[in-house]
Short mmCIF file of C-alpha atoms in Angstrom, two decimals:
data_model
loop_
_atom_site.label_atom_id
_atom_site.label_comp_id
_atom_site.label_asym_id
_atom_site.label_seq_id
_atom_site.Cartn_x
_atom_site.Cartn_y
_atom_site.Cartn_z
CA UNK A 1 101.73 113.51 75.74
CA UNK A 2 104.12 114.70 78.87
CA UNK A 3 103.55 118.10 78.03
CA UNK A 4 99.63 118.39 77.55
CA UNK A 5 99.79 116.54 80.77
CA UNK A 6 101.87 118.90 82.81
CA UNK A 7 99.34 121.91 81.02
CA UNK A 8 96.99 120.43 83.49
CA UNK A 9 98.59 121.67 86.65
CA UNK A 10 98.23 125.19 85.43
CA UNK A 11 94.85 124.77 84.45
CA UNK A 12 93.50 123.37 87.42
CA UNK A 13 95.27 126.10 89.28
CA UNK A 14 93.36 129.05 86.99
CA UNK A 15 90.04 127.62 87.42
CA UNK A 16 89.73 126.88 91.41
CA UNK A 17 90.69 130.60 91.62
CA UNK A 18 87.19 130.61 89.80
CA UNK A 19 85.29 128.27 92.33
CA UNK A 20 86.69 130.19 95.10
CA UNK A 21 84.93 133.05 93.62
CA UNK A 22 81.72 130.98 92.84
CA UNK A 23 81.57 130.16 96.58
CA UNK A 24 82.42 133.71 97.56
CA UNK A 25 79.62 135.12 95.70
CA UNK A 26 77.20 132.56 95.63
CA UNK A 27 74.63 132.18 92.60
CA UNK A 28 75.19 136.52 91.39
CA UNK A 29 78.86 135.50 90.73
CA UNK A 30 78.16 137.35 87.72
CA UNK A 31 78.70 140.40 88.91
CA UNK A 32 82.46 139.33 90.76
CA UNK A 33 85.16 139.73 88.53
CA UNK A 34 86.66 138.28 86.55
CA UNK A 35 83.76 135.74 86.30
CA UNK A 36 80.32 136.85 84.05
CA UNK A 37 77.17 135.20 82.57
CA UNK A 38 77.49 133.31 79.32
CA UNK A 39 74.98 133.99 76.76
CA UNK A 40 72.75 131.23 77.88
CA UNK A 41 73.14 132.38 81.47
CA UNK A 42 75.54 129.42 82.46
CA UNK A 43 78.99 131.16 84.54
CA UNK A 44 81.84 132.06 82.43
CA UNK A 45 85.40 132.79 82.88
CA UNK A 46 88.46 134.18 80.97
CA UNK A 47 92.08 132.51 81.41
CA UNK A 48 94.56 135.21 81.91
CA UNK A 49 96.94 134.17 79.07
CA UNK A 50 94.26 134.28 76.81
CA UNK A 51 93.83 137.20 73.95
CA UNK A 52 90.31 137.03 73.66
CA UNK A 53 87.47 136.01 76.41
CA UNK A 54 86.59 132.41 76.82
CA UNK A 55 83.43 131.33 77.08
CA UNK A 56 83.23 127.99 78.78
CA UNK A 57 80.09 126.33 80.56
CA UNK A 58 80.38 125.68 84.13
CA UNK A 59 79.57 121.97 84.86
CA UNK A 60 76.33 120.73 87.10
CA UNK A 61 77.86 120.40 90.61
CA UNK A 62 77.22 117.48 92.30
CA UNK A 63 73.83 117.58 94.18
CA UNK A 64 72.51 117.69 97.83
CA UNK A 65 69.18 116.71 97.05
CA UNK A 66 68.64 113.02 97.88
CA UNK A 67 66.37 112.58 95.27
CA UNK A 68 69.13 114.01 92.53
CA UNK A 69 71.60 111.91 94.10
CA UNK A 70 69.40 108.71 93.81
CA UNK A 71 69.18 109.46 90.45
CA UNK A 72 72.70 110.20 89.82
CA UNK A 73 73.66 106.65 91.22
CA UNK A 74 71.22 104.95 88.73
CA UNK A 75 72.35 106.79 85.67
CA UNK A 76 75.61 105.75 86.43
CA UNK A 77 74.75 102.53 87.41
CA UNK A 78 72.98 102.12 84.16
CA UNK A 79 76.07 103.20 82.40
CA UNK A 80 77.86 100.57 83.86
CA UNK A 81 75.60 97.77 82.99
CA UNK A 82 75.74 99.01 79.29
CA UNK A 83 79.30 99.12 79.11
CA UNK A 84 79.49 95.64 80.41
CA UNK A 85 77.02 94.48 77.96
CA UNK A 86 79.14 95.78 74.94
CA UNK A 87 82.51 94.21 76.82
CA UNK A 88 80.84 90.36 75.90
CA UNK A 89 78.71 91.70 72.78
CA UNK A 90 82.57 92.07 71.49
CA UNK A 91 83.21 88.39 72.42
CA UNK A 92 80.26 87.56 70.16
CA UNK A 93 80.84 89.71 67.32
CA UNK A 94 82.73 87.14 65.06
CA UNK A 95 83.24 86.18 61.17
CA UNK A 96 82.00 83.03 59.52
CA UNK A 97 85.60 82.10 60.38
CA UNK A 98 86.08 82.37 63.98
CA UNK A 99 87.90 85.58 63.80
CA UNK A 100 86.82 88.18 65.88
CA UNK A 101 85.38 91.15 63.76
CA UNK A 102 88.23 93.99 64.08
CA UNK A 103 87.69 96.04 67.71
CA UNK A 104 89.36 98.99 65.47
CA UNK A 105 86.57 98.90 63.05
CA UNK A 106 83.55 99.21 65.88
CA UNK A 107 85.71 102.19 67.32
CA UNK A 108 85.67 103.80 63.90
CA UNK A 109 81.92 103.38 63.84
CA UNK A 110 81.33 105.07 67.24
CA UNK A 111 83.56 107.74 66.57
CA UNK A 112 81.64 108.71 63.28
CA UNK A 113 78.47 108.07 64.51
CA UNK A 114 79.33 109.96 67.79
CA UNK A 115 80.29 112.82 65.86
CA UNK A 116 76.77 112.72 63.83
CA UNK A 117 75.44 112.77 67.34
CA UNK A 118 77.64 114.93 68.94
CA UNK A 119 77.26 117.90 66.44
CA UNK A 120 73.12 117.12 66.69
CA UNK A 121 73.75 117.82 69.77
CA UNK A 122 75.69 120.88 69.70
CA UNK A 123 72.92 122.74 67.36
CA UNK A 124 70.09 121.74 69.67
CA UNK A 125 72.16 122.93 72.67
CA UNK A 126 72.46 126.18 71.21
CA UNK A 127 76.59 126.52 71.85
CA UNK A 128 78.58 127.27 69.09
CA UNK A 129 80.62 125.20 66.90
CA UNK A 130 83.64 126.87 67.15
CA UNK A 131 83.85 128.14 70.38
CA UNK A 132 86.88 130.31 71.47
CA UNK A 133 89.05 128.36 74.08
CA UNK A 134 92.75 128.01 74.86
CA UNK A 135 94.97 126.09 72.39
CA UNK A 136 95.89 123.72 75.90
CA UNK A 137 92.39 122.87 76.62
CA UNK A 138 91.97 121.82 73.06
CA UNK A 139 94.90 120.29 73.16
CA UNK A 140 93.79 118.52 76.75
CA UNK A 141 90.41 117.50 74.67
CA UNK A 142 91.87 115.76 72.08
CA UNK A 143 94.46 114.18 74.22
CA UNK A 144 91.44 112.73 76.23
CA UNK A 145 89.73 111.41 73.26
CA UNK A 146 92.92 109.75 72.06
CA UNK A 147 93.62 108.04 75.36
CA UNK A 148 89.65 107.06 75.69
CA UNK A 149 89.70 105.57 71.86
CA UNK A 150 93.21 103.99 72.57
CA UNK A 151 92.31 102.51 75.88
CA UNK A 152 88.13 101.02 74.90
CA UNK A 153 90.07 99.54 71.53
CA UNK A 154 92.13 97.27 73.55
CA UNK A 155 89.86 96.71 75.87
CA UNK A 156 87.67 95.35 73.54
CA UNK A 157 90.40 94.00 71.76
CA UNK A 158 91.33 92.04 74.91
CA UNK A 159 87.93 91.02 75.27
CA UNK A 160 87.72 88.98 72.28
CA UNK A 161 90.60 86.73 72.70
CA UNK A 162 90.48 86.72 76.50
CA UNK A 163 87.99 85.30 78.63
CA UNK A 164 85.54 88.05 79.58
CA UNK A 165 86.05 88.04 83.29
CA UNK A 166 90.06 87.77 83.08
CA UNK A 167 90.31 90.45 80.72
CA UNK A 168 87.77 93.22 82.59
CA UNK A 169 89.86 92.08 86.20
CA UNK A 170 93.01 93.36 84.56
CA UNK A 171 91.51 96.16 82.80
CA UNK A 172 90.02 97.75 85.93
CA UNK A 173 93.30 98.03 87.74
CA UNK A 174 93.13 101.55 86.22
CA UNK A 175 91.83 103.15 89.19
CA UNK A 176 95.32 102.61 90.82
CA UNK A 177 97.48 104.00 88.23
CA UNK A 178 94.79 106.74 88.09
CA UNK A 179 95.80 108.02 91.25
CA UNK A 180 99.85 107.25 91.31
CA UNK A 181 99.30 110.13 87.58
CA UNK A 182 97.08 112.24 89.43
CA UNK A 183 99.77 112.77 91.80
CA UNK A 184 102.48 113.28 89.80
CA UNK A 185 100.95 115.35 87.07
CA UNK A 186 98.11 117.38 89.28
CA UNK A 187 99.55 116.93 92.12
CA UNK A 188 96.47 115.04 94.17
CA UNK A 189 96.78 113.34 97.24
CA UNK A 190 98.07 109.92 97.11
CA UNK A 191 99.42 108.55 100.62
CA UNK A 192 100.76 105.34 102.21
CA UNK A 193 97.44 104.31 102.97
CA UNK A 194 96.14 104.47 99.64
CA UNK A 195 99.00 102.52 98.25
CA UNK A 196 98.26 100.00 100.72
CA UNK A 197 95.08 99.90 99.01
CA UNK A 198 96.69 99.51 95.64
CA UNK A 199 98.43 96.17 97.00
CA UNK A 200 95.65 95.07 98.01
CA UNK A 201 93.80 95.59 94.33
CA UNK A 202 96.58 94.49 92.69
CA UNK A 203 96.31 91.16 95.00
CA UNK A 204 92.72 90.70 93.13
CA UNK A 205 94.06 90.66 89.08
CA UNK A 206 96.88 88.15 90.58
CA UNK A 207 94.64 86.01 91.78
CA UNK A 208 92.27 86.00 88.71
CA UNK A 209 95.38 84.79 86.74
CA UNK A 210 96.49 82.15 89.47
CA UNK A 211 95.67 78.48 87.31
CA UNK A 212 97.75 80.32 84.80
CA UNK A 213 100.55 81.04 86.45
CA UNK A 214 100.60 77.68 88.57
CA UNK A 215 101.09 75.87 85.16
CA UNK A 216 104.35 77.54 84.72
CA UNK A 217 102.89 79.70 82.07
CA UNK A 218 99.79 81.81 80.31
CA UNK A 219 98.06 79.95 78.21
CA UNK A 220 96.23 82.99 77.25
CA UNK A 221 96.59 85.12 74.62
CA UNK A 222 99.68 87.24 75.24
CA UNK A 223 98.56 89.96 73.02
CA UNK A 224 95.28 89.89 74.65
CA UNK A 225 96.75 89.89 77.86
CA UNK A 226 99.51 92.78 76.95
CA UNK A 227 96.40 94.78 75.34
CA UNK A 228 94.43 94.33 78.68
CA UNK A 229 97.38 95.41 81.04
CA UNK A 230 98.37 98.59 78.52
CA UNK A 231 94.70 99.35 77.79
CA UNK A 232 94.72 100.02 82.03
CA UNK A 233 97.00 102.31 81.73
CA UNK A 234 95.43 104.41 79.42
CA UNK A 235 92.55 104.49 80.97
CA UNK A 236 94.02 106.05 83.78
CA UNK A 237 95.91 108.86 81.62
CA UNK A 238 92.55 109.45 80.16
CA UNK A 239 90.54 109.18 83.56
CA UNK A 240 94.25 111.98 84.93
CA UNK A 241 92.93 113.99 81.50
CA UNK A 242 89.28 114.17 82.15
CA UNK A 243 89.83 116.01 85.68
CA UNK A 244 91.76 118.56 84.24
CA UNK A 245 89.34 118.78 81.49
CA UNK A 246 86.71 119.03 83.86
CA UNK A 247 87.99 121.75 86.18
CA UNK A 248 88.02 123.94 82.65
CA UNK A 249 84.37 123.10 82.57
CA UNK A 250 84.61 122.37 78.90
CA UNK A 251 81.16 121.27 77.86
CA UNK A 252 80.42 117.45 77.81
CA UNK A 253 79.28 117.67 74.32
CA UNK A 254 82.63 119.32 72.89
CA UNK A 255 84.34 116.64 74.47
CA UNK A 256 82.60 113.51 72.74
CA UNK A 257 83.58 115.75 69.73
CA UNK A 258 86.59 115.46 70.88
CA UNK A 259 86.73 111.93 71.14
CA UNK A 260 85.13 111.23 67.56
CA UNK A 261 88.03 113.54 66.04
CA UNK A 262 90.52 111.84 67.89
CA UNK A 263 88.88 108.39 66.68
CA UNK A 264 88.66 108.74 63.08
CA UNK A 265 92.47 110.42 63.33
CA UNK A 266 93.75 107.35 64.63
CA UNK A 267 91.68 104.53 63.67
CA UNK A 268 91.68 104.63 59.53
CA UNK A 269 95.85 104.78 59.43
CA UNK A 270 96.00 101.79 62.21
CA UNK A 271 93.01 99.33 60.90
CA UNK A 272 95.14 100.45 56.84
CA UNK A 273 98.49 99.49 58.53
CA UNK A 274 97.42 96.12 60.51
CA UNK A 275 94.95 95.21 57.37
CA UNK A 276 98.65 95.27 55.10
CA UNK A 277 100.56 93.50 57.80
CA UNK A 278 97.68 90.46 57.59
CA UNK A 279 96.70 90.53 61.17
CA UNK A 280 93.34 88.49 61.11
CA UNK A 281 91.62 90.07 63.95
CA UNK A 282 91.76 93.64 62.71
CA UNK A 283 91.89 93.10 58.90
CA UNK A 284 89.11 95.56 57.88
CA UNK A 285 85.63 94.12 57.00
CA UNK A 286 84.03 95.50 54.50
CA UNK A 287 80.39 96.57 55.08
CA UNK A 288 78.82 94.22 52.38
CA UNK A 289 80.66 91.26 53.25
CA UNK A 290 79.31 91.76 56.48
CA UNK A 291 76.79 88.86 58.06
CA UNK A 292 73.32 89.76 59.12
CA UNK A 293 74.75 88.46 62.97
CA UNK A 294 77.80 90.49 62.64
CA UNK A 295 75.87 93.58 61.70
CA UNK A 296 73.54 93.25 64.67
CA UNK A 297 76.29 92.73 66.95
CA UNK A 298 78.60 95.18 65.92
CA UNK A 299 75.49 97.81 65.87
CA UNK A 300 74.79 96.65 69.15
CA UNK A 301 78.14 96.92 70.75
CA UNK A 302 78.47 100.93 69.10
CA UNK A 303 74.43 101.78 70.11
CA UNK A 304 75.22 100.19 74.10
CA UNK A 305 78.80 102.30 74.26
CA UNK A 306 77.28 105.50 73.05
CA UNK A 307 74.02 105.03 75.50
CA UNK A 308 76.07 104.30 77.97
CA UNK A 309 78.34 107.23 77.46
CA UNK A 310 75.56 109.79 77.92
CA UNK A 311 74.16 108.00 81.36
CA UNK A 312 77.34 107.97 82.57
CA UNK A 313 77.34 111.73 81.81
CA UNK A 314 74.11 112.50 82.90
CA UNK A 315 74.61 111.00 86.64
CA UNK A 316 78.07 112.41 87.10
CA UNK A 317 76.30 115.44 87.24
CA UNK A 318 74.26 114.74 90.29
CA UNK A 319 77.14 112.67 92.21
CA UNK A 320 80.82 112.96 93.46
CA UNK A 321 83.23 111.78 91.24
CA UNK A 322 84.20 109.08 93.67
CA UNK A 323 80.75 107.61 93.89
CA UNK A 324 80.65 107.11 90.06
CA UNK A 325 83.90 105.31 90.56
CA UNK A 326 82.71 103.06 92.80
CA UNK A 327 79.85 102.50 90.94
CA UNK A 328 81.82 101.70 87.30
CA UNK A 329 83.64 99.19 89.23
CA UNK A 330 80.25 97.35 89.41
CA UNK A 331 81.32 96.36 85.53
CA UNK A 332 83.28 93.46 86.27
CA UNK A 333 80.68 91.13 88.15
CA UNK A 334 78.29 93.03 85.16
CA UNK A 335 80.31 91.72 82.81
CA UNK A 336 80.91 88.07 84.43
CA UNK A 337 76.91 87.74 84.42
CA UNK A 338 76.16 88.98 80.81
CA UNK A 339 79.24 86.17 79.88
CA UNK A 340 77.12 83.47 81.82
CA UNK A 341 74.13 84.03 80.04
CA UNK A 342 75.23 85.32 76.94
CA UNK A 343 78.00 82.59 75.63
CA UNK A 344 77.65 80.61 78.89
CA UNK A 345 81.16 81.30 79.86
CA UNK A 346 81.72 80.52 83.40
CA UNK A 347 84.23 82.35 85.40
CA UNK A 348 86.10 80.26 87.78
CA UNK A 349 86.44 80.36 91.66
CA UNK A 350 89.93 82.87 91.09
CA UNK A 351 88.37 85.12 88.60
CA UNK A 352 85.72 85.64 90.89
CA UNK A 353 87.77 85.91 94.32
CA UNK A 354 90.09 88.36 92.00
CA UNK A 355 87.11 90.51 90.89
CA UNK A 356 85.70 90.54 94.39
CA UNK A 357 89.04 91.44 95.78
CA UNK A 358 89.67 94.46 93.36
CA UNK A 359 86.03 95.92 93.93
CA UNK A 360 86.52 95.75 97.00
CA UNK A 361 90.16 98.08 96.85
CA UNK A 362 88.24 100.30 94.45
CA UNK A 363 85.56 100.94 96.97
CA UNK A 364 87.83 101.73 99.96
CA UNK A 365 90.09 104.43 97.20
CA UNK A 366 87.26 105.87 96.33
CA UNK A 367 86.07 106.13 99.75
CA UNK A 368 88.95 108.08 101.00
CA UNK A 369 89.38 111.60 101.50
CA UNK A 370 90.90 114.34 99.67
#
């Protein structure tokens, strides 16, 4: 993990020597070396350590025109509403007993069905299957899509044994270790002021768990609430991931493949290993003891994630990186009204001071500079 995250560094550094000649040359950057058309006319560029030429497709940069932009900001902002959705969807998915219906098993089920879509997509994209990159952007790929299946799982996870609004408040602290990893392992700017802002953010999940703590002790979950906290975490090493991913412009497509590999690597062996161990909530369901409302749930909870994947994608080509982070903050008073009028789960005054709080710090980050 620490050394396909210090890879990064370097492979930031090779590709802005790219941009630079992007900018330099403007839209014939073709004809400046090293750079040259792909076979679908999108930019190319080799990595010097490379033996062979690398074909990689140059992302959408983010657009000027307001119209774009406006469009950008709903995509995403339909994302987030999706994602949201599926957060309480998870809450409802439950067996005949009361036990939740295993988070690992619904992450197994996007990852196959996002590789069915993925590799759709590749064909009717025209790019090849195997196309010839660096073993370290693979490598950064698949790291990616093991921190993205690791961190949803226990999100989700922590979703269905913690209230809905607790559990998203803690989760969505990520944008704060975010940047504390982007400095150390790329190196980004991260300054007394935006700590400041961290403190302030982290003043929001504290507050959400306030009645808690006042008692003297959780009475939550403390899996759920230990799944919530590390699932944070990995969200940030994934979101660290995804930037260097992104400044090798590694097609978005070979990336969800990326995700679905990593997904069915690591979900089988861990829903096998806690199925043995007897742990109720992800003991593996089979598909025909399944109940019509589990099906429709569970189906519902993969279809939202996987829509919502490809808005997300489709309006973080039109805006700045730091707008769509804004904007996927939106998920926690999202997910706070789907619990209301889904399972009529009402958050209480800290959960919503808390959330309010920590959108609020994720705005102003975002906000800032580079």
């Amino acid at each position: 993990l620490l050394t396909s995250m210090q890879e990064m560094a370097r492979i930031v550094s090779v590709t802005a020597r790219a941009r630079e000649l992007i900018q330099l040359h403007g839209e014939d950057a073709e004809t400046a070396c090293p750079l040259d058309a792909g076979s679908f006319g999108q930019l190319t560029f080799p990595l010097p350590i490379a033996h062979d030429r690398l074909e990689i497709p140059f992302a959408r940069q983010a657009s000027e025109d307001p119209k774009e932009r406006s469009l950008g900001m709903c995509c995403v902002l339909l994302s987030t509403v999706g994602f949201s959705l599926a957060s309480v969807l998870i809450k409802m998915d439950t067996q005949p007993s009361g036990v939740s219906f295993p988070t690992l098993e619904i992450g197994i089920l996007r990852a196959v069905l996002g590789m069915i879509l993925g590799l759709v997509g590749i064909k009717l994209a025209r790019l090849p299957y195997r196309p010839r990159l660096e073993v370290a952007i693979v490598r950064l790929a698949l790291l990616r899509g093991a921190l993205d299946f690791l961190a949803s799982n226990l999100f989700y996870y922590a979703c269905s044994v913690l209230p809905i609004a607790l559990a998203t408040v803690i989760y969505f602290t990520n944008p704060f270790w975010a940047g504390l990893m982007a400095k150390i392992f790329l190196g980004e700017r991260y300054d007394l002021k935006r700590a400041a802002i961290m403190v302030f953010g982290s003043f929001g999940t504290l507050l959400a768990v306030w009645p808690e703590l006042q008692h003297g002790r959780l009475r939550l979950s403390p899996f759920g609430f230990a799944a919530a906290a590390l699932g944070s975490l990995f969200q940030a090493s994934q979101y660290v991931a995804g930037r260097a991913c992104a400044e090798t412009n590694l097609h978005w497509l070979y990336q969800n493949v990326a995700y679905s590999f990593a997904g069915m690597a690591l979900g089988p062996p861990a829903l096998i290993a806690f199925t043995v161990w007897g742990v109720k909530e992800e003991t593996f369901v089979p598909f025909g003891a399944m109940t019509f409302r589990e099906t429709f749930v569970t189906i519902g909870v993969v279809l939202c994630a996987l829509t919502s994947q490809l808005w997300l994608i489709q309006g973080m080509g039109y805006i700045p990186a730091a707008m769509t982070a804004a904007i996927r903050t939106l998920d926690i008073p999202f997910a706070m009204m789907w619990a209301l009028v889904l399972i009529a789960a009402v958050p209480n005054i800290f959960q919503i001071l808390g959330g309010t709080v920590l959108v609020t710090a994720c705005i102003l980050l975002s906000r800032q500079k580079r």
